[in-house]
Short mmCIF file of C-alpha atoms in Angstrom, two decimals:
data_model
loop_
_atom_site.label_atom_id
_atom_site.label_comp_id
_atom_site.label_asym_id
_atom_site.label_seq_id
_atom_site.Cartn_x
_atom_site.Cartn_y
_atom_site.Cartn_z
CA UNK A 1 -2.78 -9.69 32.87
CA UNK A 2 -0.72 -12.25 34.05
CA UNK A 3 1.92 -10.40 35.60
CA UNK A 4 -0.63 -8.52 37.72
CA UNK A 5 -1.96 -11.96 38.35
CA UNK A 6 1.17 -12.95 39.69
CA UNK A 7 1.73 -9.89 41.75
CA UNK A 8 -1.62 -10.42 43.54
CA UNK A 9 -0.89 -13.88 44.27
CA UNK A 10 2.92 -12.81 45.44
CA UNK A 11 1.02 -10.01 47.54
CA UNK A 12 -1.29 -12.34 49.23
CA UNK A 13 1.61 -14.96 49.83
CA UNK A 14 3.60 -11.95 51.48
CA UNK A 15 0.63 -10.74 53.52
CA UNK A 16 0.10 -14.28 54.96
CA UNK A 17 3.72 -15.03 55.69
CA UNK A 18 3.79 -11.67 57.15
CA UNK A 19 1.09 -12.40 59.51
CA UNK A 20 2.21 -15.78 60.37
CA UNK A 21 5.86 -14.40 61.26
CA UNK A 22 4.19 -11.73 63.57
CA UNK A 23 1.73 -14.00 65.37
CA UNK A 24 3.25 -16.75 67.08
CA UNK A 25 1.28 -19.71 68.21
CA UNK A 26 0.91 -19.17 72.03
CA UNK A 27 0.66 -22.03 74.70
CA UNK A 28 -2.61 -21.64 76.91
CA UNK A 29 -1.15 -23.51 79.81
CA UNK A 30 2.53 -23.25 80.31
CA UNK A 31 2.69 -25.98 83.02
CA UNK A 32 0.84 -28.64 81.12
CA UNK A 33 3.85 -29.60 78.90
CA UNK A 34 6.47 -29.66 81.85
CA UNK A 35 3.93 -31.51 84.15
CA UNK A 36 3.14 -34.29 81.47
CA UNK A 37 6.72 -34.60 80.62
CA UNK A 38 7.82 -35.17 84.33
CA UNK A 39 5.24 -37.55 84.82
CA UNK A 40 6.26 -39.53 81.83
CA UNK A 41 10.06 -39.34 82.91
CA UNK A 42 8.93 -40.57 86.50
CA UNK A 43 7.08 -43.51 84.86
CA UNK A 44 9.73 -44.35 82.50
CA UNK A 45 12.65 -44.48 85.44
CA UNK A 46 10.40 -46.38 87.96
CA UNK A 47 9.04 -48.98 85.18
CA UNK A 48 10.50 -52.43 85.70
CA UNK A 49 12.56 -53.61 82.92
CA UNK A 50 11.17 -56.22 80.65
CA UNK A 51 14.18 -58.77 81.59
CA UNK A 52 12.93 -58.81 85.31
CA UNK A 53 15.09 -59.51 88.14
CA UNK A 54 18.07 -60.52 85.93
CA UNK A 55 18.48 -56.92 84.61
CA UNK A 56 18.60 -55.47 88.10
CA UNK A 57 20.91 -57.43 89.99
CA UNK A 58 20.92 -56.33 93.83
CA UNK A 59 23.73 -58.60 94.94
CA UNK A 60 27.43 -57.63 94.06
CA UNK A 61 28.75 -61.06 93.48
CA UNK A 62 25.86 -61.63 90.92
CA UNK A 63 27.03 -58.42 89.11
CA UNK A 64 30.91 -59.76 89.23
CA UNK A 65 29.68 -63.27 88.07
CA UNK A 66 27.90 -61.61 85.05
CA UNK A 67 30.58 -59.69 84.19
CA UNK A 68 33.05 -62.27 84.29
CA UNK A 69 30.96 -64.73 82.27
CA UNK A 70 30.56 -62.16 79.64
CA UNK A 71 34.42 -61.45 79.54
CA UNK A 72 35.11 -65.36 79.67
CA UNK A 73 32.37 -65.74 76.74
CA UNK A 74 34.35 -62.82 74.63
CA UNK A 75 37.93 -64.51 75.28
CA UNK A 76 36.57 -67.84 74.15
CA UNK A 77 35.20 -66.30 70.99
CA UNK A 78 38.65 -64.55 70.31
CA UNK A 79 40.26 -67.73 70.98
CA UNK A 80 38.14 -69.52 68.93
CA UNK A 81 38.50 -66.93 66.06
CA UNK A 82 42.45 -67.22 66.47
CA UNK A 83 42.79 -70.76 66.30
CA UNK A 84 40.22 -70.99 63.26
CA UNK A 85 42.69 -68.45 61.64
CA UNK A 86 46.02 -70.23 62.25
CA UNK A 87 44.12 -73.69 61.28
CA UNK A 88 43.19 -72.02 57.77
CA UNK A 89 46.58 -70.41 57.50
CA UNK A 90 48.46 -73.66 57.82
CA UNK A 91 45.97 -75.62 55.49
CA UNK A 92 46.60 -72.92 52.83
CA UNK A 93 50.27 -73.18 53.11
CA UNK A 94 50.29 -76.98 52.94
CA UNK A 95 48.07 -76.59 50.01
CA UNK A 96 50.12 -73.99 48.21
CA UNK A 97 53.66 -76.37 48.83
CA UNK A 98 51.59 -79.46 47.61
CA UNK A 99 50.84 -77.43 44.47
CA UNK A 100 54.38 -76.18 43.90
CA UNK A 101 55.76 -79.69 44.40
CA UNK A 102 53.23 -80.89 41.41
CA UNK A 103 54.36 -78.22 39.07
CA UNK A 104 58.17 -77.85 39.82
CA UNK A 105 60.32 -79.13 36.83
CA UNK A 106 62.43 -81.00 39.42
CA UNK A 107 59.40 -83.34 40.33
CA UNK A 108 58.98 -84.44 36.83
CA UNK A 109 62.29 -85.89 36.84
CA UNK A 110 62.19 -87.04 40.02
CA UNK A 111 58.77 -88.81 38.82
CA UNK A 112 60.87 -89.97 35.58
CA UNK A 113 63.70 -91.47 37.91
CA UNK A 114 61.13 -93.18 40.13
CA UNK A 115 59.48 -94.74 36.99
CA UNK A 116 62.94 -95.79 35.46
CA UNK A 117 63.74 -97.19 38.82
CA UNK A 118 60.57 -99.17 38.77
CA UNK A 119 61.50 -100.31 35.33
CA UNK A 120 64.77 -101.55 36.48
CA UNK A 121 63.34 -103.01 39.37
CA UNK A 122 60.62 -104.76 37.24
CA UNK A 123 63.59 -105.90 34.81
CA UNK A 124 65.72 -107.08 37.63
CA UNK A 125 62.80 -109.17 39.04
CA UNK A 126 61.88 -110.29 35.52
CA UNK A 127 65.72 -111.33 35.05
CA UNK A 128 65.46 -113.34 38.31
CA UNK A 129 62.34 -114.75 37.62
CA UNK A 130 64.06 -115.88 34.24
CA UNK A 131 66.81 -116.97 36.32
CA UNK A 132 64.89 -118.91 38.71
CA UNK A 133 63.06 -120.40 35.38
CA UNK A 134 66.44 -121.15 34.14
CA UNK A 135 67.70 -122.86 36.97
CA UNK A 136 65.51 -126.10 36.60
CA UNK A 137 66.53 -125.92 32.65
CA UNK A 138 69.94 -125.83 33.82
CA UNK A 139 69.72 -128.68 36.12
CA UNK A 140 67.77 -130.11 33.23
CA UNK A 141 70.54 -129.32 30.84
CA UNK A 142 72.85 -131.17 33.18
CA UNK A 143 70.60 -133.93 33.32
CA UNK A 144 69.93 -134.03 29.44
CA UNK A 145 73.45 -132.82 28.44
CA UNK A 146 72.84 -134.01 24.84
CA UNK A 147 69.86 -131.72 24.40
CA UNK A 148 70.92 -128.29 22.77
CA UNK A 149 70.43 -125.14 25.07
CA UNK A 150 68.21 -122.92 22.82
CA UNK A 151 65.28 -125.51 23.33
CA UNK A 152 65.55 -125.05 26.94
CA UNK A 153 65.11 -120.94 26.64
CA UNK A 154 61.50 -120.05 27.70
CA UNK B 1 20.30 -17.34 78.39
CA UNK B 2 23.63 -19.13 77.25
CA UNK B 3 25.41 -18.86 80.38
CA UNK B 4 22.23 -20.52 82.46
CA UNK B 5 22.34 -23.07 79.88
CA UNK B 6 26.02 -24.01 80.84
CA UNK B 7 24.74 -24.42 84.16
CA UNK B 8 21.83 -26.27 83.41
CA UNK B 9 22.90 -28.85 81.10
CA UNK B 10 25.56 -30.56 83.34
CA UNK B 11 23.06 -30.97 86.09
CA UNK B 12 20.45 -32.40 83.54
CA UNK B 13 23.28 -34.77 82.29
CA UNK B 14 23.68 -35.92 86.16
CA UNK B 15 20.02 -36.56 86.25
CA UNK B 16 18.60 -33.43 87.94
CA UNK B 17 14.93 -33.57 87.22
CA UNK B 18 14.70 -29.72 88.62
CA UNK B 19 17.01 -28.58 85.99
CA UNK B 20 15.27 -30.36 83.29
CA UNK B 21 11.89 -28.58 84.28
CA UNK B 22 13.85 -25.34 84.22
CA UNK B 23 15.11 -25.90 80.90
CA UNK B 24 11.59 -27.09 79.66
CA UNK B 25 10.12 -23.85 80.96
CA UNK B 26 12.52 -21.92 79.22
CA UNK B 27 12.10 -23.32 75.75
CA UNK B 28 8.58 -24.98 75.60
CA UNK B 29 7.09 -21.79 73.98
CA UNK B 30 9.58 -21.54 70.99
CA UNK B 31 9.48 -25.37 70.76
CA UNK B 32 5.48 -25.21 70.70
CA UNK B 33 5.60 -22.46 68.03
CA UNK B 34 7.75 -24.86 65.73
CA UNK B 35 5.81 -27.90 66.12
CA UNK B 36 2.46 -25.69 65.58
CA UNK B 37 3.82 -24.45 62.52
CA UNK B 38 4.75 -27.56 61.00
CA UNK B 39 1.63 -29.53 62.06
CA UNK B 40 -1.05 -26.54 61.91
CA UNK B 41 -2.73 -28.44 64.93
CA UNK B 42 -2.54 -27.50 68.64
CA UNK B 43 -3.01 -30.94 70.27
CA UNK B 44 -0.78 -32.70 67.83
CA UNK B 45 1.99 -29.98 68.34
CA UNK B 46 1.83 -30.17 72.12
CA UNK B 47 2.12 -34.05 71.98
CA UNK B 48 4.90 -33.54 69.39
CA UNK B 49 6.63 -31.28 71.92
CA UNK B 50 6.17 -33.43 74.94
CA UNK B 51 7.51 -36.35 73.09
CA UNK B 52 10.62 -34.32 71.97
CA UNK B 53 11.51 -33.28 75.48
CA UNK B 54 11.23 -36.97 76.43
CA UNK B 55 13.80 -37.68 73.96
CA UNK B 56 15.93 -34.72 74.86
CA UNK B 57 15.81 -36.16 78.38
CA UNK B 58 16.77 -39.34 77.29
CA UNK B 59 19.56 -38.27 74.84
CA UNK B 60 21.18 -35.26 76.87
CA UNK B 61 24.36 -36.91 77.02
CA UNK B 62 24.77 -36.68 73.18
CA UNK B 63 24.36 -33.24 73.08
CA UNK B 64 27.81 -31.60 72.17
CA UNK B 65 28.45 -28.50 74.65
CA UNK B 66 30.01 -26.24 72.18
CA UNK B 67 27.20 -26.49 69.76
CA UNK B 68 23.90 -24.14 69.78
CA UNK B 69 21.67 -26.10 71.98
CA UNK B 70 18.59 -24.42 70.49
CA UNK B 71 19.44 -25.92 67.04
CA UNK B 72 19.98 -29.44 68.44
CA UNK B 73 16.69 -29.35 70.26
CA UNK B 74 14.66 -27.77 67.43
CA UNK B 75 16.05 -30.62 65.36
CA UNK B 76 14.46 -33.18 67.90
CA UNK B 77 11.23 -31.20 68.05
CA UNK B 78 10.98 -31.11 64.13
CA UNK B 79 11.90 -34.70 63.85
CA UNK B 80 8.90 -35.76 66.28
CA UNK B 81 6.57 -33.11 64.36
CA UNK B 82 7.65 -34.72 61.20
CA UNK B 83 6.75 -38.14 62.24
CA UNK B 84 3.36 -36.97 63.48
CA UNK B 85 2.59 -35.02 60.38
CA UNK B 86 2.96 -38.24 58.04
CA UNK B 87 0.50 -39.59 59.97
CA UNK B 88 -1.91 -36.52 60.03
CA UNK B 89 -1.53 -35.79 56.49
CA UNK B 90 -5.00 -36.23 55.46
CA UNK B 91 -6.13 -33.12 56.89
CA UNK B 92 -9.32 -31.31 55.47
CA UNK B 93 -9.00 -28.82 52.84
CA UNK B 94 -8.93 -25.21 53.80
CA UNK B 95 -10.44 -23.25 51.12
CA UNK B 96 -9.37 -19.71 49.97
CA UNK B 97 -12.97 -18.28 51.06
CA UNK B 98 -12.11 -19.23 54.57
CA UNK B 99 -8.41 -17.82 54.67
CA UNK B 100 -10.00 -14.56 52.77
CA UNK B 101 -12.33 -14.02 55.91
CA UNK B 102 -9.16 -14.52 58.20
CA UNK B 103 -6.98 -12.17 56.09
CA UNK B 104 -10.02 -9.53 55.89
CA UNK B 105 -9.80 -9.18 59.80
CA UNK B 106 -6.27 -8.38 59.75
CA UNK B 107 -4.62 -5.70 57.96
CA UNK B 108 -0.82 -5.91 57.35
CA UNK B 109 -0.02 -2.73 59.27
CA UNK B 110 -1.97 -3.80 61.98
CA UNK B 111 0.57 -5.27 64.93
CA UNK B 112 -1.96 -4.77 67.74
CA UNK B 113 -4.49 -7.55 66.88
CA UNK B 114 -3.38 -10.88 67.32
CA UNK B 115 -4.53 -14.07 65.67
CA UNK B 116 -5.47 -16.85 67.75
CA UNK B 117 -4.38 -20.38 67.42
CA UNK B 118 -7.26 -21.66 65.35
CA UNK B 119 -6.51 -18.92 62.69
CA UNK B 120 -2.69 -19.45 62.45
CA UNK B 121 -3.63 -23.21 62.08
CA UNK B 122 -5.96 -22.36 58.97
CA UNK B 123 -3.22 -20.19 57.26
CA UNK B 124 -0.73 -23.10 58.03
CA UNK B 125 -2.58 -25.58 56.79
CA UNK B 126 -3.83 -23.60 53.77
CA UNK B 127 -0.25 -22.65 52.82
CA UNK B 128 1.58 -25.95 53.48
CA UNK B 129 -0.68 -28.49 52.91
CA UNK B 130 -0.17 -29.51 49.48
CA UNK B 131 3.62 -29.19 49.52
CA UNK B 132 6.27 -31.96 49.40
CA UNK B 133 7.65 -32.58 53.05
CA UNK B 134 10.97 -30.97 52.34
CA UNK B 135 9.61 -28.02 50.71
CA UNK B 136 7.18 -27.47 53.52
CA UNK B 137 9.70 -27.86 56.26
CA UNK B 138 12.11 -25.34 54.38
CA UNK B 139 9.40 -23.05 53.80
CA UNK B 140 7.91 -23.06 57.48
CA UNK B 141 11.65 -22.71 59.17
CA UNK B 142 12.92 -19.93 56.71
CA UNK B 143 9.99 -17.98 56.13
CA UNK B 144 7.68 -18.23 58.78
CA UNK B 145 9.97 -19.24 61.64
CA UNK B 146 12.36 -16.75 60.63
CA UNK B 147 15.60 -18.85 60.93
CA UNK B 148 18.83 -18.38 58.97
CA UNK B 149 19.52 -20.65 56.17
CA UNK B 150 22.57 -22.41 58.03
CA UNK B 151 20.27 -23.05 61.08
CA UNK B 152 17.82 -24.70 58.70
CA UNK B 153 20.52 -26.73 57.13
CA UNK B 154 21.53 -28.23 60.55
CA UNK B 155 18.00 -28.84 61.74
CA UNK B 156 17.00 -30.46 58.85
CA UNK B 157 20.49 -31.89 57.50
CA UNK B 158 20.25 -30.55 54.25
CA UNK B 159 22.70 -28.82 52.06
CA UNK B 160 22.65 -25.09 51.37
CA UNK B 161 21.81 -25.78 47.61
CA UNK B 162 18.93 -28.25 48.62
CA UNK B 163 17.59 -25.53 51.22
CA UNK B 164 17.81 -22.72 48.60
CA UNK B 165 16.01 -25.01 45.85
CA UNK B 166 13.42 -26.35 48.19
CA UNK B 167 12.65 -22.82 49.17
CA UNK B 168 12.44 -21.82 45.54
CA UNK B 169 10.11 -24.49 44.65
CA UNK B 170 8.04 -24.30 47.94
CA UNK B 171 7.20 -20.67 47.22
CA UNK B 172 6.44 -21.06 43.64
CA UNK B 173 4.11 -23.79 44.52
CA UNK B 174 2.25 -21.79 46.89
CA UNK B 175 2.12 -18.68 44.78
CA UNK B 176 0.63 -20.99 41.92
CA UNK B 177 -1.83 -22.35 44.30
CA UNK B 178 -3.05 -18.97 45.24
CA UNK B 179 -3.01 -17.76 41.56
CA UNK B 180 -5.47 -20.57 40.78
CA UNK B 181 -7.78 -19.69 43.55
CA UNK B 182 -7.97 -16.15 42.53
CA UNK B 183 -8.79 -17.17 38.79
CA UNK B 184 -11.60 -19.46 40.13
CA UNK B 185 -12.87 -16.81 42.26
CA UNK B 186 -12.96 -14.43 39.39
CA UNK B 187 -14.65 -16.92 37.11
CA UNK B 188 -17.37 -17.50 39.60
CA UNK B 189 -18.03 -13.77 40.30
#
């Protein structure tokens, strides 16, 4: 029963498809579409652009100027891009160099040396200060010969 | 026809409107048949063909001369028809009784009697109305328009397997729809 039902549906479909295949829809008026399309094309070609006079320059010099300005703006854009790139590259290099200096073992030694130099300088300065401090005591010691030296220490 | 096209197309590219009119006159009938079978509506099909020809005029430079012109043209026409189809999806439902009356007028062996556009539209709408867009297009191009699978692939931009599966599902859905209608008819009688 099911098979029979399917066959009849299949047959009906086949019949409809065959009928549609054999009967092509026909255009009643063969001039209508070409006429309408040609008219539309003419309208499109004569239609003024929305940009107005600027889009259709009649003056040759204006066209040249437009193109020159376009080319110049493109060149400027490229130049700006190149400059920006080179600056960024330099900054990156500098940053890398700075960071490598900070982490390099030699830099630690250099820092220590610098510290030790500072220490030496401060010691020296202290010594000189002491010396300066000692000088009046010396003079004092000379002045007061009887007094023991250890009392003159700061 | 191919030799004529070889002469016509360069003229069209150079802006010859007469040459374009010749091309339209040559291809308007198959273009209309395709659009009509997709849309199932005469006026909409005419509008789709007009729109398609305007697009062809505007984009003729993009046509690759070595390729089949009709496939390129059918692709543009079918795209225009599909756009319109999406807008007019809500067509009135065609009942099987109406289709049966039309079918009764034409026997399958009768090749002399021709159907008019209204009857064709009725059958197209009956067959394809409930199908998803892809299935409908593949079914129409392959079964009704009688195109080769490769041409359908080119026009719709689908792979061979997609065309096959869509055609299979489309046919199956239509067959099931007819079955349901037969069943209803029997129950009512």
